[in-house]
Amino acid sequence: MTSPYELTIYFDGLCPLCHREMQQIKRRDRHNLIALVDINRIDFEQNYPHIDRKHANDILHGELANGAILLGLDVTHKAWSLVGCSKLTSLLRAPVVRPFADRAYLVFAKHRYNISLLLTGKKRLAHSACDDGHCITKIR
């Protein structure tokens, strides 16, 4: 099954930093190439059975239109590239930097709530980005 979107990102809508990055990406997504799906949706497993919620909570997941799955910083780089900002993330995908960046990302992902608290003053958002059970494709 193919998607009308170039990339679907499965993200943690309760994480303030994750939510903020998704907002920034969608603001730049002028051609609506990226769909966002909050992994905290009540119907997540039902609507996205091919994505393991626990694994998606441990590492960011993305799905290309052809069904290929991207993980971690590969998702981030693809998203920023689609909105014309690949310079922000291309260094993280350089062969010499990539293994270190990927390890650092996993540490960030594991501790994202505490890092969010330090950087934003909020450990978690009060409501997930999809509390109504609907996927957000445009965050304003």
PDB file of C-alpha atoms in Angstrom:
ATOM      1  CA  MET A   1       0.000   0.000   0.000  1.00  0.00           C
ATOM      2  CA  THR A   2       1.358   3.396  -0.915  1.00  0.00           C
ATOM      3  CA  SER A   3       0.743   6.643   0.938  1.00  0.00           C
ATOM      4  CA  PRO A   4      -0.169  10.029  -0.554  1.00  0.00           C
ATOM      5  CA  TYR A   5       2.621  11.450   1.615  1.00  0.00           C
ATOM      6  CA  GLU A   6       6.338  11.241   0.904  1.00  0.00           C
ATOM      7  CA  LEU A   7       6.917  10.559   4.611  1.00  0.00           C
ATOM      8  CA  THR A   8       4.760   9.624   7.581  1.00  0.00           C
ATOM      9  CA  ILE A   9       6.383  10.332  10.936  1.00  0.00           C
ATOM     10  CA  TYR A  10       5.303   8.343  14.000  1.00  0.00           C
ATOM     11  CA  PHE A  11       6.227  10.606  16.909  1.00  0.00           C
ATOM     12  CA  ASP A  12       5.630  11.050  20.648  1.00  0.00           C
ATOM     13  CA  GLY A  13       3.101  13.867  20.887  1.00  0.00           C
ATOM     14  CA  LEU A  14       3.497  14.034  24.670  1.00  0.00           C
ATOM     15  CA  CYS A  15       7.160  15.046  24.401  1.00  0.00           C
ATOM     16  CA  PRO A  16       7.472  18.847  24.310  1.00  0.00           C
ATOM     17  CA  LEU A  17      10.664  18.810  22.222  1.00  0.00           C
ATOM     18  CA  CYS A  18       9.320  16.205  19.807  1.00  0.00           C
ATOM     19  CA  HIS A  19       6.074  18.117  19.413  1.00  0.00           C
ATOM     20  CA  ARG A  20       7.940  21.377  18.822  1.00  0.00           C
ATOM     21  CA  GLU A  21      10.128  19.842  16.119  1.00  0.00           C
ATOM     22  CA  MET A  22       7.067  18.413  14.366  1.00  0.00           C
ATOM     23  CA  GLN A  23       5.460  21.870  14.449  1.00  0.00           C
ATOM     24  CA  GLN A  24       8.569  23.388  12.884  1.00  0.00           C
ATOM     25  CA  ILE A  25       8.680  20.757  10.152  1.00  0.00           C
ATOM     26  CA  LYS A  26       4.966  21.141   9.320  1.00  0.00           C
ATOM     27  CA  ARG A  27       5.250  24.934   9.170  1.00  0.00           C
ATOM     28  CA  ARG A  28       7.824  24.473   6.418  1.00  0.00           C
ATOM     29  CA  ASP A  29       5.912  21.664   4.667  1.00  0.00           C
ATOM     30  CA  ARG A  30       4.353  23.895   2.016  1.00  0.00           C
ATOM     31  CA  HIS A  31       3.605  20.987  -0.328  1.00  0.00           C
ATOM     32  CA  ASN A  32       2.044  18.762   2.377  1.00  0.00           C
ATOM     33  CA  LEU A  33       4.591  16.002   1.837  1.00  0.00           C
ATOM     34  CA  ILE A  34       4.709  14.875   5.468  1.00  0.00           C
ATOM     35  CA  ALA A  35       2.014  13.285   7.615  1.00  0.00           C
ATOM     36  CA  LEU A  36       2.343  13.174  11.389  1.00  0.00           C
ATOM     37  CA  VAL A  37       0.959  10.391  13.540  1.00  0.00           C
ATOM     38  CA  ASP A  38       1.095  10.574  17.328  1.00  0.00           C
ATOM     39  CA  ILE A  39       2.011   7.155  18.742  1.00  0.00           C
ATOM     40  CA  ASN A  40      -0.126   7.974  21.793  1.00  0.00           C
ATOM     41  CA  ARG A  41      -3.345   7.809  19.801  1.00  0.00           C
ATOM     42  CA  ILE A  42      -5.866   5.480  21.397  1.00  0.00           C
ATOM     43  CA  ASP A  43      -6.381   3.726  18.066  1.00  0.00           C
ATOM     44  CA  PHE A  44      -2.705   3.625  17.103  1.00  0.00           C
ATOM     45  CA  GLU A  45      -2.289  -0.176  17.111  1.00  0.00           C
ATOM     46  CA  GLN A  46      -5.550  -0.617  15.254  1.00  0.00           C
ATOM     47  CA  ASN A  47      -4.709   1.876  12.504  1.00  0.00           C
ATOM     48  CA  TYR A  48      -0.957   1.222  12.284  1.00  0.00           C
ATOM     49  CA  PRO A  49      -0.466  -2.476  13.124  1.00  0.00           C
ATOM     50  CA  HIS A  50       2.822  -2.583  11.188  1.00  0.00           C
ATOM     51  CA  ILE A  51       4.431  -0.091  13.623  1.00  0.00           C
ATOM     52  CA  ASP A  52       5.264  -1.366  17.103  1.00  0.00           C
ATOM     53  CA  ARG A  53       4.301   1.404  19.539  1.00  0.00           C
ATOM     54  CA  LYS A  54       6.928   0.457  22.128  1.00  0.00           C
ATOM     55  CA  HIS A  55       9.702   0.417  19.549  1.00  0.00           C
ATOM     56  CA  ALA A  56       8.407   3.709  18.096  1.00  0.00           C
ATOM     57  CA  ASN A  57       8.547   5.142  21.617  1.00  0.00           C
ATOM     58  CA  ASP A  58      12.201   4.080  21.892  1.00  0.00           C
ATOM     59  CA  ILE A  59      13.256   5.413  18.482  1.00  0.00           C
ATOM     60  CA  LEU A  60      11.524   7.730  16.039  1.00  0.00           C
ATOM     61  CA  HIS A  61       9.896   5.873  13.153  1.00  0.00           C
ATOM     62  CA  GLY A  62       9.138   7.139   9.676  1.00  0.00           C
ATOM     63  CA  GLU A  63       7.522   5.474   6.715  1.00  0.00           C
ATOM     64  CA  LEU A  64       8.177   6.394   3.106  1.00  0.00           C
ATOM     65  CA  ALA A  65       5.381   6.370   0.522  1.00  0.00           C
ATOM     66  CA  ASN A  66       6.618   2.980  -0.733  1.00  0.00           C
ATOM     67  CA  GLY A  67       6.318   1.455   2.766  1.00  0.00           C
ATOM     68  CA  ALA A  68      10.030   1.486   3.633  1.00  0.00           C
ATOM     69  CA  ILE A  69      10.669   2.227   7.309  1.00  0.00           C
ATOM     70  CA  LEU A  70      13.261   4.764   8.488  1.00  0.00           C
ATOM     71  CA  LEU A  71      14.479   5.053  12.070  1.00  0.00           C
ATOM     72  CA  GLY A  72      15.925   7.769  14.299  1.00  0.00           C
ATOM     73  CA  LEU A  73      17.986  10.480  12.659  1.00  0.00           C
ATOM     74  CA  ASP A  74      17.265   9.047   9.214  1.00  0.00           C
ATOM     75  CA  VAL A  75      13.640  10.142   9.779  1.00  0.00           C
ATOM     76  CA  THR A  76      14.740  13.568  10.960  1.00  0.00           C
ATOM     77  CA  HIS A  77      17.074  14.042   8.009  1.00  0.00           C
ATOM     78  CA  LYS A  78      14.437  12.906   5.493  1.00  0.00           C
ATOM     79  CA  ALA A  79      11.817  15.248   6.981  1.00  0.00           C
ATOM     80  CA  TRP A  80      14.077  18.291   7.008  1.00  0.00           C
ATOM     81  CA  SER A  81      15.256  17.443   3.486  1.00  0.00           C
ATOM     82  CA  LEU A  82      11.670  17.298   2.211  1.00  0.00           C
ATOM     83  CA  VAL A  83      11.027  20.808   3.515  1.00  0.00           C
ATOM     84  CA  GLY A  84      14.227  22.193   2.003  1.00  0.00           C
ATOM     85  CA  CYS A  85      16.337  22.312   5.154  1.00  0.00           C
ATOM     86  CA  SER A  86      18.697  19.365   4.693  1.00  0.00           C
ATOM     87  CA  LYS A  87      21.698  21.498   5.654  1.00  0.00           C
ATOM     88  CA  LEU A  88      20.432  21.324   9.254  1.00  0.00           C
ATOM     89  CA  THR A  89      20.823  17.544   9.393  1.00  0.00           C
ATOM     90  CA  SER A  90      23.144  16.429   6.597  1.00  0.00           C
ATOM     91  CA  LEU A  91      26.222  16.554   8.823  1.00  0.00           C
ATOM     92  CA  LEU A  92      24.544  14.036  11.151  1.00  0.00           C
ATOM     93  CA  ARG A  93      24.391  11.565   8.252  1.00  0.00           C
ATOM     94  CA  ALA A  94      28.037  11.987   7.210  1.00  0.00           C
ATOM     95  CA  PRO A  95      29.812   8.598   7.417  1.00  0.00           C
ATOM     96  CA  VAL A  96      32.298   9.692  10.094  1.00  0.00           C
ATOM     97  CA  VAL A  97      29.666  11.423  12.271  1.00  0.00           C
ATOM     98  CA  ARG A  98      26.721   9.057  11.740  1.00  0.00           C
ATOM     99  CA  PRO A  99      27.562   6.328  14.319  1.00  0.00           C
ATOM    100  CA  PHE A 100      28.202   8.898  17.054  1.00  0.00           C
ATOM    101  CA  ALA A 101      25.112  10.928  16.174  1.00  0.00           C
ATOM    102  CA  ASP A 102      22.962   7.786  16.170  1.00  0.00           C
ATOM    103  CA  ARG A 103      24.220   6.785  19.637  1.00  0.00           C
ATOM    104  CA  ALA A 104      23.669  10.319  20.940  1.00  0.00           C
ATOM    105  CA  TYR A 105      20.143  10.285  19.473  1.00  0.00           C
ATOM    106  CA  LEU A 106      19.314   7.058  21.339  1.00  0.00           C
ATOM    107  CA  VAL A 107      20.476   8.640  24.608  1.00  0.00           C
ATOM    108  CA  PHE A 108      18.347  11.698  23.842  1.00  0.00           C
ATOM    109  CA  ALA A 109      15.321   9.535  22.994  1.00  0.00           C
ATOM    110  CA  LYS A 110      15.645   7.578  26.234  1.00  0.00           C
ATOM    111  CA  HIS A 111      15.867  10.750  28.340  1.00  0.00           C
ATOM    112  CA  ARG A 112      13.729  13.099  26.228  1.00  0.00           C
ATOM    113  CA  TYR A 113      11.254  13.908  29.006  1.00  0.00           C
ATOM    114  CA  ASN A 114      13.964  15.018  31.414  1.00  0.00           C
ATOM    115  CA  ILE A 115      15.763  16.923  28.654  1.00  0.00           C
ATOM    116  CA  SER A 116      12.442  18.566  27.743  1.00  0.00           C
ATOM    117  CA  LEU A 117      11.981  19.600  31.352  1.00  0.00           C
ATOM    118  CA  LEU A 118      15.418  21.234  31.391  1.00  0.00           C
ATOM    119  CA  LEU A 119      14.962  23.013  28.051  1.00  0.00           C
ATOM    120  CA  THR A 120      11.254  23.906  28.079  1.00  0.00           C
ATOM    121  CA  GLY A 121      10.186  23.717  31.708  1.00  0.00           C
ATOM    122  CA  LYS A 122       7.725  20.958  30.765  1.00  0.00           C
ATOM    123  CA  LYS A 123       8.420  17.277  31.188  1.00  0.00           C
ATOM    124  CA  ARG A 124       5.337  16.197  29.231  1.00  0.00           C
ATOM    125  CA  LEU A 125       2.544  17.975  27.458  1.00  0.00           C
ATOM    126  CA  ALA A 126      -0.846  17.839  29.160  1.00  0.00           C
ATOM    127  CA  HIS A 127      -2.468  16.330  26.079  1.00  0.00           C
ATOM    128  CA  SER A 128      -1.040  14.357  23.237  1.00  0.00           C
ATOM    129  CA  ALA A 129      -1.093  15.933  19.812  1.00  0.00           C
ATOM    130  CA  CYS A 130      -3.867  13.543  18.749  1.00  0.00           C
ATOM    131  CA  ASP A 131      -6.031  13.303  21.873  1.00  0.00           C
ATOM    132  CA  ASP A 132      -9.155  13.359  19.751  1.00  0.00           C
ATOM    133  CA  GLY A 133      -7.978  10.154  18.044  1.00  0.00           C
ATOM    134  CA  HIS A 134      -7.319  11.840  14.722  1.00  0.00           C
ATOM    135  CA  CYS A 135      -3.970  12.026  13.076  1.00  0.00           C
ATOM    136  CA  ILE A 136      -2.502  15.469  12.681  1.00  0.00           C
ATOM    137  CA  THR A 137      -1.320  16.225   9.189  1.00  0.00           C
ATOM    138  CA  LYS A 138      -0.996  19.955   9.768  1.00  0.00           C
ATOM    139  CA  ILE A 139       0.030  21.446  13.094  1.00  0.00           C
ATOM    140  CA  ARG A 140      -0.512  25.200  13.249  1.00  0.00           C
TER     141      ARG A 140
END
